[in-house]
Amino acid sequence: MDHFLYRDGELHAEDVPVAEIAAAVGTPFYLYSTATLTRHYRLFEEALAPLPHLICYAMKSCGNLSVLRTLAALGAGADVVSVGEYLKARAAGIAGERIVFSGVGKTREEMRLALEGGIRQFNVESEPELAALNEVALALGRRAPVAIRVNPDVDARTHEKIATGRKENKFGIPLSRARAVFAEAAALDGIEVVGVDVHIGSQLVDLAPFEEAYGKVADLTRQLRADGHDIRRLDLGGGLGIPYERSNAVPPLPTDYGAVIRRTVGDLGCEIEIEPGRLISGNAGILVSRVIYVKSGEERDFLILDAAMNDLVRPSMYGAHHDIVPVREPAPGTEAHPYDVVGPVCETGDTFARQRPLPPLAAGDLVAFRSAGAYGAVMASEYNMRPLVPEVMVNGDQFAVIRARPSYDEMIKRDSMAPWL
Ligand code: PLP
């Protein structure tokens, strides 16, 4: 459920008409709902309530400071994948002790900054990374808290580009090597082993792969404890999917996911960490755009929008579906017309949808891409010298620009002229 609903024939974000924000901010822009972020965060809190836990929001999905602060105020920690994200999480008010640092390619400099600033744990993904972290920690006279990410070789049954838990993927340490690597870690003076980490992929619409992976983590935890390791935390990653197409089956709810966690690892007495991103931010955001032209081709009609693949890359990158709705509610009984919905970028890949049935639209009309809060603004670029798409947040009847659109002047000034020119 989200808080982008029609009221009096107009799409509203909570209590604010979307058209009012478009008039004030200009299009395109991302629009986030505080109430939806809050609701989704609380669903996870409720699902894990019986267990000691920390929800480390995967800020890679939507990392605006105001989004982070909203979640931090509810008690969220953060999952970061670069020191840039680490510093931003800190700037949003998330304490280092509530931040887990994931990712296969942390540099020594990133490790140093996070260790100095304070960090809950590094999720280590390889033996060379473990050795590097040990050296960095020793040089600082510290011990780095570490969970080792294992690769359970589970098919997440999701898009191949966001599946991470198969043995052919670059992530984690194979289960067959896990005990040896934990032993190696335990022998390093700069490392303090605190737990096991797993993340099998994103946009999972089925609980079976989670069940399989967490079952393997539970078995491993028992073995590791028998080997003498103090495994006190299990980081179970993120990945729960969201309904992108309202007409499709609804993915499992956080409550059902919580039940899987309790069933598989609940009796181990570990503190549970999860790293949800998409389920918290995805349906909490829309991308609002205006129709520039309606172009009638020989075979089809094109709806040319002022948003493009640089603003929302998921359709061209993953072939992803986003529901597109007009901001003015169509009158009941309006007949749908098929459009190819495209942006102005000079690539055929700049296509959001083909032959999408929509109510008849005209130049100047506003449309909204639903479920655009996750992996939307964070993946935006300035390709074609198009200004980075701004972000706006609503809270009840208020709204605020939380990342402004840069001016062309600012964009041009970011480059500098080589001295010989
Ligand atoms: N944790 C890690 C290590 C990830 O790589 C990702 C995303 O792929 C996430 C958490 C968040 O996943 P999602 O947004 O699907 O919940």
Tab-separated table of C-alpha atoms and ligand atoms in Angstrom:
chain	number	residue	atom	x	y	z
A	1	MET	CA	0.000	0.000	0.000
A	2	ASP	CA	1.165	3.537	-0.727
A	3	HIS	CA	-0.063	7.078	-0.256
A	4	PHE	CA	-0.343	8.151	-3.911
A	5	LEU	CA	-4.083	8.096	-4.482
A	6	TYR	CA	-6.695	9.928	-6.536
A	7	ARG	CA	-8.778	12.398	-4.624
A	8	ASP	CA	-11.350	14.640	-6.310
A	9	GLY	CA	-10.062	13.458	-9.689
A	10	GLU	CA	-6.440	14.446	-9.010
A	11	LEU	CA	-3.490	12.273	-8.004
A	12	HIS	CA	-2.348	13.255	-4.523
A	13	ALA	CA	0.806	12.462	-2.620
A	14	GLU	CA	-0.595	12.141	0.892
A	15	ASP	CA	-2.579	15.404	1.197
A	16	VAL	CA	-0.841	17.367	-1.557
A	17	PRO	CA	-2.057	17.454	-5.180
A	18	VAL	CA	0.801	16.245	-7.393
A	19	ALA	CA	-0.049	18.926	-9.980
A	20	GLU	CA	0.553	21.613	-7.358
A	21	ILE	CA	4.075	20.308	-6.752
A	22	ALA	CA	4.704	20.068	-10.502
A	23	ALA	CA	3.695	23.713	-10.897
A	24	ALA	CA	6.088	24.756	-8.129
A	25	VAL	CA	9.071	22.536	-8.947
A	26	GLY	CA	8.826	21.876	-12.688
A	27	THR	CA	9.061	18.402	-14.244
A	28	PRO	CA	10.438	15.783	-14.169
A	29	PHE	CA	10.917	15.107	-10.450
A	30	TYR	CA	10.863	12.259	-7.957
A	31	LEU	CA	8.304	12.494	-5.205
A	32	TYR	CA	8.522	10.531	-1.953
A	33	SER	CA	5.879	9.925	0.685
A	34	THR	CA	6.905	10.027	4.341
A	35	ALA	CA	3.816	8.025	5.344
A	36	THR	CA	4.679	5.209	2.921
A	37	LEU	CA	8.325	5.058	3.980
A	38	THR	CA	7.194	4.918	7.595
A	39	ARG	CA	4.591	2.257	6.933
A	40	HIS	CA	7.035	-0.003	5.113
A	41	TYR	CA	9.740	0.389	7.736
A	42	ARG	CA	7.247	-0.482	10.481
A	43	LEU	CA	6.120	-3.612	8.639
A	44	PHE	CA	9.660	-4.972	8.994
A	45	GLU	CA	9.845	-3.864	12.628
A	46	GLU	CA	6.640	-5.744	13.361
A	47	ALA	CA	7.776	-8.806	11.410
A	48	LEU	CA	10.999	-9.095	13.403
A	49	ALA	CA	9.661	-7.850	16.736
A	50	PRO	CA	9.986	-11.200	18.571
A	51	LEU	CA	13.736	-11.385	17.787
A	52	PRO	CA	16.583	-9.056	18.747
A	53	HIS	CA	17.190	-7.236	15.482
A	54	LEU	CA	18.393	-4.208	13.558
A	55	ILE	CA	16.933	-3.072	10.245
A	56	CYS	CA	19.814	-1.700	8.199
A	57	TYR	CA	18.091	0.189	5.370
A	58	ALA	CA	19.925	-0.430	2.078
A	59	MET	CA	20.478	3.191	1.154
A	60	LYS	CA	21.665	2.238	-2.317
A	61	SER	CA	17.955	1.964	-3.177
A	62	CYS	CA	17.194	5.606	-2.346
A	63	GLY	CA	19.810	7.585	-0.493
A	64	ASN	CA	18.492	11.113	-0.114
A	65	LEU	CA	19.417	12.699	3.242
A	66	SER	CA	15.776	13.399	4.088
A	67	VAL	CA	14.790	9.809	3.325
A	68	LEU	CA	17.617	8.592	5.546
A	69	ARG	CA	16.715	10.986	8.340
A	70	THR	CA	13.061	9.912	8.192
A	71	LEU	CA	14.058	6.262	8.588
A	72	ALA	CA	16.757	6.984	11.167
A	73	ALA	CA	14.155	8.733	13.317
A	74	LEU	CA	12.147	5.496	13.261
A	75	GLY	CA	15.197	3.566	14.475
A	76	ALA	CA	16.753	2.333	11.227
A	77	GLY	CA	20.409	1.573	10.795
A	78	ALA	CA	21.972	1.559	7.329
A	79	ASP	CA	23.570	-0.844	4.908
A	80	VAL	CA	26.200	1.029	2.884
A	81	VAL	CA	28.267	-0.092	-0.088
A	82	SER	CA	30.783	2.750	-0.374
A	83	VAL	CA	32.405	5.214	1.952
A	84	GLY	CA	30.367	7.910	0.216
A	85	GLU	CA	27.209	6.184	1.413
A	86	TYR	CA	28.787	5.748	4.852
A	87	LEU	CA	29.486	9.469	5.151
A	88	LYS	CA	26.000	10.334	3.935
A	89	ALA	CA	24.383	7.969	6.434
A	90	ARG	CA	26.415	9.627	9.173
A	91	ALA	CA	25.410	13.069	7.902
A	92	ALA	CA	21.767	11.957	8.137
A	93	GLY	CA	22.292	11.151	11.807
A	94	ILE	CA	22.803	7.377	11.705
A	95	ALA	CA	25.431	6.339	14.261
A	96	GLY	CA	28.387	4.282	13.036
A	97	GLU	CA	27.340	1.492	15.421
A	98	ARG	CA	24.179	1.092	13.329
A	99	ILE	CA	25.908	0.920	9.930
A	100	VAL	CA	26.988	-2.264	8.153
A	101	PHE	CA	29.445	-1.924	5.267
A	102	SER	CA	28.762	-4.315	2.355
A	103	GLY	CA	30.291	-4.692	-1.091
A	104	VAL	CA	32.936	-6.771	-2.855
A	105	GLY	CA	35.443	-4.010	-3.530
A	106	LYS	CA	36.038	-1.916	-0.430
A	107	THR	CA	39.340	-0.075	-0.733
A	108	ARG	CA	41.805	0.327	2.134
A	109	GLU	CA	40.956	4.026	2.265
A	110	GLU	CA	37.256	3.237	2.620
A	111	MET	CA	38.024	0.746	5.380
A	112	ARG	CA	40.193	3.282	7.209
A	113	LEU	CA	37.567	6.032	7.105
A	114	ALA	CA	34.801	3.717	8.316
A	115	LEU	CA	36.943	2.262	11.102
A	116	GLU	CA	37.976	5.711	12.292
A	117	GLY	CA	34.417	6.999	12.103
A	118	GLY	CA	32.892	3.977	13.851
A	119	ILE	CA	31.209	1.018	12.201
A	120	ARG	CA	28.968	-1.806	13.343
A	121	GLN	CA	30.542	-4.384	11.040
A	122	PHE	CA	32.211	-4.957	7.710
A	123	ASN	CA	30.544	-7.635	5.618
A	124	VAL	CA	33.673	-9.208	4.161
A	125	GLU	CA	33.366	-10.978	0.826
A	126	SER	CA	36.799	-12.476	0.106
A	127	GLU	CA	40.095	-13.570	1.638
A	128	PRO	CA	42.102	-10.719	0.063
A	129	GLU	CA	39.587	-8.269	1.522
A	130	LEU	CA	39.965	-9.907	4.931
A	131	ALA	CA	43.758	-9.567	4.747
A	132	ALA	CA	43.510	-5.911	3.703
A	133	LEU	CA	41.060	-5.097	6.491
A	134	ASN	CA	43.301	-6.791	9.025
A	135	GLU	CA	46.245	-4.641	7.925
A	136	VAL	CA	44.222	-1.430	8.003
A	137	ALA	CA	42.825	-2.225	11.458
A	138	LEU	CA	46.240	-3.112	12.875
A	139	ALA	CA	47.731	0.103	11.503
A	140	LEU	CA	45.034	1.994	13.419
A	141	GLY	CA	45.499	-0.139	16.544
A	142	ARG	CA	41.930	-1.425	16.195
A	143	ARG	CA	40.035	-4.662	15.674
A	144	ALA	CA	37.550	-4.558	12.833
A	145	PRO	CA	34.176	-6.226	13.537
A	146	VAL	CA	33.471	-8.625	10.695
A	147	ALA	CA	30.633	-10.744	9.363
A	148	ILE	CA	31.698	-12.992	6.525
A	149	ARG	CA	29.381	-13.051	3.548
A	150	VAL	CA	28.749	-16.533	2.316
A	151	ASN	CA	27.429	-17.496	-1.078
A	152	PRO	CA	24.810	-20.214	-0.486
A	153	ASP	CA	24.458	-21.101	-4.193
A	154	VAL	CA	20.733	-20.533	-4.196
A	155	ASP	CA	18.711	-19.526	-7.234
A	156	ALA	CA	16.860	-16.361	-6.218
A	157	ARG	CA	14.591	-16.673	-9.281
A	158	THR	CA	14.930	-13.004	-10.092
A	159	HIS	CA	16.394	-10.924	-12.942
A	160	GLU	CA	19.894	-12.190	-13.789
A	161	LYS	CA	21.453	-8.752	-13.207
A	162	ILE	CA	20.263	-8.615	-9.597
A	163	ALA	CA	20.734	-12.249	-8.567
A	164	THR	CA	23.726	-12.478	-6.227
A	165	GLY	CA	23.531	-15.847	-4.479
A	166	ARG	CA	24.653	-18.304	-7.194
A	167	LYS	CA	28.164	-19.700	-7.205
A	168	GLU	CA	28.840	-18.053	-10.585
A	169	ASN	CA	28.155	-14.601	-9.062
A	170	LYS	CA	30.973	-12.429	-7.716
A	171	PHE	CA	29.520	-12.209	-4.216
A	172	GLY	CA	30.515	-13.911	-0.982
A	173	ILE	CA	32.602	-16.922	-0.065
A	174	PRO	CA	31.436	-20.390	-1.168
A	175	LEU	CA	29.884	-22.356	1.667
A	176	SER	CA	32.462	-25.090	1.094
A	177	ARG	CA	35.244	-22.597	2.000
A	178	ALA	CA	33.389	-20.837	4.804
A	179	ARG	CA	34.776	-22.753	7.801
A	180	ALA	CA	38.350	-22.347	6.556
A	181	VAL	CA	37.878	-18.610	6.039
A	182	PHE	CA	36.289	-18.157	9.465
A	183	ALA	CA	39.292	-19.985	10.960
A	184	GLU	CA	41.621	-17.701	9.024
A	185	ALA	CA	39.717	-14.630	10.230
A	186	ALA	CA	39.773	-15.768	13.851
A	187	ALA	CA	43.570	-16.016	13.719
A	188	LEU	CA	43.983	-12.375	12.639
A	189	ASP	CA	44.674	-9.861	15.414
A	190	GLY	CA	42.997	-7.015	13.562
A	191	ILE	CA	39.734	-8.900	13.010
A	192	GLU	CA	36.896	-9.678	15.394
A	193	VAL	CA	34.486	-12.199	13.929
A	194	VAL	CA	30.924	-11.286	14.924
A	195	GLY	CA	28.688	-13.059	12.461
A	196	VAL	CA	27.608	-14.518	9.160
A	197	ASP	CA	26.193	-12.474	6.268
A	198	VAL	CA	24.176	-13.508	3.225
A	199	HIS	CA	22.309	-11.628	0.482
A	200	ILE	CA	20.958	-13.629	-2.426
A	201	GLY	CA	19.491	-10.977	-4.693
A	202	SER	CA	16.910	-8.303	-5.191
A	203	GLN	CA	13.233	-8.236	-6.208
A	204	LEU	CA	12.545	-11.762	-4.940
A	205	VAL	CA	8.855	-12.560	-5.288
A	206	ASP	CA	9.039	-15.987	-3.712
A	207	LEU	CA	10.063	-16.925	-0.172
A	208	ALA	CA	11.471	-20.358	-1.033
A	209	PRO	CA	14.969	-19.097	-1.977
A	210	PHE	CA	15.177	-17.153	1.315
A	211	GLU	CA	14.122	-20.258	3.206
A	212	GLU	CA	16.768	-22.335	1.455
A	213	ALA	CA	19.547	-19.786	1.975
A	214	TYR	CA	18.712	-19.068	5.621
A	215	GLY	CA	18.509	-22.787	6.338
A	216	LYS	CA	22.051	-23.142	5.020
A	217	VAL	CA	23.164	-20.177	7.136
A	218	ALA	CA	21.636	-21.821	10.223
A	219	ASP	CA	23.536	-25.072	9.565
A	220	LEU	CA	26.748	-23.146	9.017
A	221	THR	CA	26.241	-21.156	12.217
A	222	ARG	CA	25.944	-24.361	14.235
A	223	GLN	CA	29.112	-25.720	12.646
A	224	LEU	CA	30.994	-22.473	13.246
A	225	ARG	CA	29.950	-22.408	16.879
A	226	ALA	CA	31.114	-25.988	17.244
A	227	ASP	CA	34.425	-24.791	15.771
A	228	GLY	CA	34.612	-22.280	18.621
A	229	HIS	CA	33.499	-19.059	16.888
A	230	ASP	CA	31.316	-16.582	18.714
A	231	ILE	CA	28.629	-16.101	16.050
A	232	ARG	CA	26.292	-13.558	17.595
A	233	ARG	CA	24.873	-11.774	14.560
A	234	LEU	CA	23.253	-12.985	11.359
A	235	ASP	CA	22.928	-10.460	8.558
A	236	LEU	CA	20.288	-11.879	6.229
A	237	GLY	CA	20.552	-9.209	3.515
A	238	GLY	CA	17.686	-7.561	1.665
A	239	GLY	CA	15.839	-8.520	-1.461
A	240	LEU	CA	12.127	-8.795	-0.722
A	241	GLY	CA	10.299	-7.788	-3.903
A	242	ILE	CA	7.495	-5.312	-4.502
A	243	PRO	CA	4.458	-5.393	-6.814
A	244	TYR	CA	5.515	-3.368	-9.861
A	245	GLU	CA	2.464	-4.381	-11.862
A	246	ARG	CA	-0.720	-3.950	-9.964
A	247	SER	CA	-2.328	-6.508	-12.198
A	248	ASN	CA	0.195	-9.193	-11.142
A	249	ALA	CA	0.347	-11.452	-8.117
A	250	VAL	CA	1.336	-9.718	-4.883
A	251	PRO	CA	4.813	-10.673	-3.589
A	252	PRO	CA	5.072	-12.030	-0.053
A	253	LEU	CA	4.603	-9.586	2.790
A	254	PRO	CA	7.252	-8.724	5.413
A	255	THR	CA	5.182	-10.696	7.966
A	256	ASP	CA	5.608	-13.875	5.902
A	257	TYR	CA	9.277	-13.075	5.426
A	258	GLY	CA	9.614	-12.595	9.202
A	259	ALA	CA	8.041	-16.020	9.702
A	260	VAL	CA	10.688	-17.577	7.419
A	261	ILE	CA	13.415	-15.890	9.469
A	262	ARG	CA	11.959	-17.134	12.739
A	263	ARG	CA	11.533	-20.630	11.356
A	264	THR	CA	15.049	-20.941	9.940
A	265	VAL	CA	17.346	-19.008	12.277
A	266	GLY	CA	15.069	-17.909	15.125
A	267	ASP	CA	16.290	-20.512	17.607
A	268	LEU	CA	19.987	-19.614	17.323
A	269	GLY	CA	19.849	-16.712	19.759
A	270	CYS	CA	21.592	-14.405	17.303
A	271	GLU	CA	20.848	-10.753	16.727
A	272	ILE	CA	19.211	-10.572	13.303
A	273	GLU	CA	20.162	-7.859	10.837
A	274	ILE	CA	18.312	-7.348	7.574
A	275	GLU	CA	19.128	-4.956	4.742
A	276	PRO	CA	15.873	-4.149	2.937
A	277	GLY	CA	15.975	-1.384	0.358
A	278	ARG	CA	13.393	-1.742	-2.376
A	279	LEU	CA	10.517	-2.791	-0.137
A	280	ILE	CA	10.955	0.324	1.990
A	281	SER	CA	11.603	2.923	-0.710
A	282	GLY	CA	10.160	1.436	-3.932
A	283	ASN	CA	6.471	2.168	-3.588
A	284	ALA	CA	7.219	5.239	-1.473
A	285	GLY	CA	8.261	7.147	-4.598
A	286	ILE	CA	6.883	8.174	-7.980
A	287	LEU	CA	8.492	9.944	-10.910
A	288	VAL	CA	6.354	12.777	-12.234
A	289	SER	CA	6.759	13.824	-15.843
A	290	ARG	CA	4.973	15.946	-18.434
A	291	VAL	CA	4.002	14.987	-21.963
A	292	ILE	CA	5.975	17.144	-24.412
A	293	TYR	CA	4.441	15.836	-27.616
A	294	VAL	CA	2.119	13.139	-28.823
A	295	LYS	CA	3.618	11.950	-32.074
A	296	SER	CA	1.592	9.813	-34.452
A	297	GLY	CA	3.861	7.355	-36.247
A	298	GLU	CA	2.925	5.160	-39.167
A	299	GLU	CA	2.246	2.191	-36.949
A	300	ARG	CA	1.983	3.542	-33.452
A	301	ASP	CA	1.561	6.650	-31.362
A	302	PHE	CA	4.427	7.882	-29.242
A	303	LEU	CA	4.009	9.689	-25.973
A	304	ILE	CA	7.161	11.795	-25.725
A	305	LEU	CA	7.798	12.731	-22.095
A	306	ASP	CA	10.204	15.166	-20.466
A	307	ALA	CA	11.577	12.288	-18.336
A	308	ALA	CA	14.096	9.968	-19.980
A	309	MET	CA	16.277	6.929	-19.416
A	310	ASN	CA	18.824	9.096	-17.598
A	311	ASP	CA	16.170	9.914	-14.965
A	312	LEU	CA	14.764	6.384	-14.594
A	313	VAL	CA	17.032	3.757	-16.117
A	314	ARG	CA	15.274	0.596	-14.897
A	315	PRO	CA	13.136	0.027	-18.012
A	316	SER	CA	16.084	0.304	-20.407
A	317	MET	CA	18.551	-1.451	-18.071
A	318	TYR	CA	16.457	-4.339	-16.797
A	319	GLY	CA	13.444	-4.261	-19.118
A	320	ALA	CA	11.575	-3.297	-15.954
A	321	HIS	CA	7.883	-2.478	-15.862
A	322	HIS	CA	6.543	0.631	-14.115
A	323	ASP	CA	2.848	1.367	-14.019
A	324	ILE	CA	2.242	4.769	-15.604
A	325	VAL	CA	-0.818	6.748	-14.541
A	326	PRO	CA	-2.195	10.137	-15.553
A	327	VAL	CA	-2.127	12.726	-12.782
A	328	ARG	CA	-5.682	13.768	-13.695
A	329	GLU	CA	-7.922	10.774	-13.065
A	330	PRO	CA	-9.611	9.572	-16.260
A	331	ALA	CA	-13.387	9.773	-16.280
A	332	PRO	CA	-15.027	6.391	-15.656
A	333	GLY	CA	-15.431	4.462	-18.878
A	334	THR	CA	-12.628	6.324	-20.730
A	335	GLU	CA	-11.298	4.026	-23.422
A	336	ALA	CA	-7.567	3.244	-23.254
A	337	HIS	CA	-5.281	3.948	-26.200
A	338	PRO	CA	-1.950	2.116	-26.782
A	339	TYR	CA	1.127	4.347	-26.653
A	340	ASP	CA	4.856	3.794	-26.862
A	341	VAL	CA	6.041	5.885	-23.919
A	342	VAL	CA	9.469	7.369	-24.623
A	343	GLY	CA	11.873	10.062	-23.463
A	344	PRO	CA	13.783	12.686	-25.455
A	345	VAL	CA	17.215	10.960	-25.315
A	346	CYS	CA	18.694	10.023	-28.696
A	347	GLU	CA	18.582	6.258	-28.176
A	348	THR	CA	15.877	3.790	-29.050
A	349	GLY	CA	16.595	2.279	-25.628
A	350	ASP	CA	15.045	5.410	-24.153
A	351	THR	CA	11.684	3.673	-24.102
A	352	PHE	CA	9.687	3.263	-20.901
A	353	ALA	CA	6.901	1.114	-22.309
A	354	ARG	CA	5.655	-0.209	-25.632
A	355	GLN	CA	2.006	-0.254	-26.627
A	356	ARG	CA	0.940	0.616	-23.094
A	357	PRO	CA	-2.809	1.147	-22.813
A	358	LEU	CA	-3.384	4.597	-21.302
A	359	PRO	CA	-6.239	7.062	-21.367
A	360	PRO	CA	-5.855	9.527	-24.267
A	361	LEU	CA	-3.218	12.103	-23.331
A	362	ALA	CA	-2.186	15.431	-24.799
A	363	ALA	CA	0.870	17.668	-24.703
A	364	GLY	CA	1.132	19.325	-21.298
A	365	ASP	CA	-0.557	16.490	-19.375
A	366	LEU	CA	1.195	15.109	-16.312
A	367	VAL	CA	1.878	11.423	-15.768
A	368	ALA	CA	3.401	9.512	-12.874
A	369	PHE	CA	5.577	6.398	-12.925
A	370	ARG	CA	4.611	4.362	-9.914
A	371	SER	CA	7.004	2.288	-7.772
A	372	ALA	CA	9.913	4.507	-8.776
A	373	GLY	CA	11.315	5.241	-5.313
A	374	ALA	CA	13.926	2.460	-5.357
A	375	TYR	CA	16.821	2.407	-7.806
A	376	GLY	CA	15.338	5.493	-9.465
A	377	ALA	CA	16.929	8.798	-8.437
A	378	VAL	CA	20.084	7.047	-7.203
A	379	MET	CA	20.749	5.630	-10.669
A	380	ALA	CA	19.967	8.899	-12.494
A	381	SER	CA	22.636	10.604	-14.554
A	382	GLU	CA	23.065	13.777	-16.572
A	383	TYR	CA	23.365	11.965	-19.893
A	384	ASN	CA	22.560	14.268	-22.816
A	385	MET	CA	23.382	17.213	-20.504
A	386	ARG	CA	20.004	16.776	-18.856
A	387	PRO	CA	20.013	18.192	-15.301
A	388	LEU	CA	19.980	15.622	-12.518
A	389	VAL	CA	16.313	15.029	-11.723
A	390	PRO	CA	15.248	16.734	-8.480
A	391	GLU	CA	13.702	15.005	-5.468
A	392	VAL	CA	10.725	16.225	-3.450
A	393	MET	CA	9.240	14.827	-0.254
A	394	VAL	CA	5.731	15.119	1.145
A	395	ASN	CA	4.677	14.775	4.726
A	396	GLY	CA	0.931	15.183	5.248
A	397	ASP	CA	0.028	18.520	3.688
A	398	GLN	CA	3.606	19.790	3.391
A	399	PHE	CA	6.173	19.274	0.689
A	400	ALA	CA	9.827	20.222	0.332
A	401	VAL	CA	12.449	19.995	-2.373
A	402	ILE	CA	15.063	17.651	-0.915
A	403	ARG	CA	17.441	17.777	-3.863
A	404	ALA	CA	17.243	20.745	-6.190
A	405	ARG	CA	17.580	20.579	-9.946
A	406	PRO	CA	21.023	21.952	-10.860
A	407	SER	CA	21.118	24.949	-13.200
A	408	TYR	CA	22.819	24.606	-16.584
A	409	ASP	CA	25.410	27.064	-15.344
A	410	GLU	CA	26.242	24.821	-12.360
A	411	MET	CA	26.465	21.827	-14.643
A	412	ILE	CA	28.809	23.552	-17.095
A	413	LYS	CA	31.008	24.904	-14.301
A	414	ARG	CA	31.631	21.397	-12.975
A	415	ASP	CA	33.900	20.843	-15.984
A	416	SER	CA	37.152	22.760	-16.303
A	417	MET	CA	39.153	23.755	-19.323
A	418	ALA	CA	42.486	21.958	-19.798
A	419	PRO	CA	45.300	24.554	-19.449
A	420	TRP	CA	46.493	24.101	-23.049
A	421	LEU	CA	43.102	25.056	-24.510
B	1	PLP	N1	22.141	-5.662	0.694
B	1	PLP	C1	23.005	-5.839	-0.311
B	1	PLP	C2	24.372	-6.361	-0.006
B	1	PLP	C3	22.638	-5.558	-1.636
B	1	PLP	O1	23.505	-5.745	-2.631
B	1	PLP	C4	21.325	-5.078	-1.882
B	1	PLP	C5	20.852	-4.811	-3.246
B	1	PLP	O2	21.106	-5.504	-4.172
B	1	PLP	C6	20.467	-4.883	-0.810
B	1	PLP	C7	20.897	-5.185	0.469
B	1	PLP	C8	19.077	-4.349	-0.975
B	1	PLP	O3	18.278	-5.148	-1.742
B	1	PLP	P1	16.754	-4.761	-1.935
B	1	PLP	O4	16.710	-3.329	-2.346
B	1	PLP	O5	16.265	-5.665	-2.995
B	1	PLP	O6	16.063	-5.001	-0.628
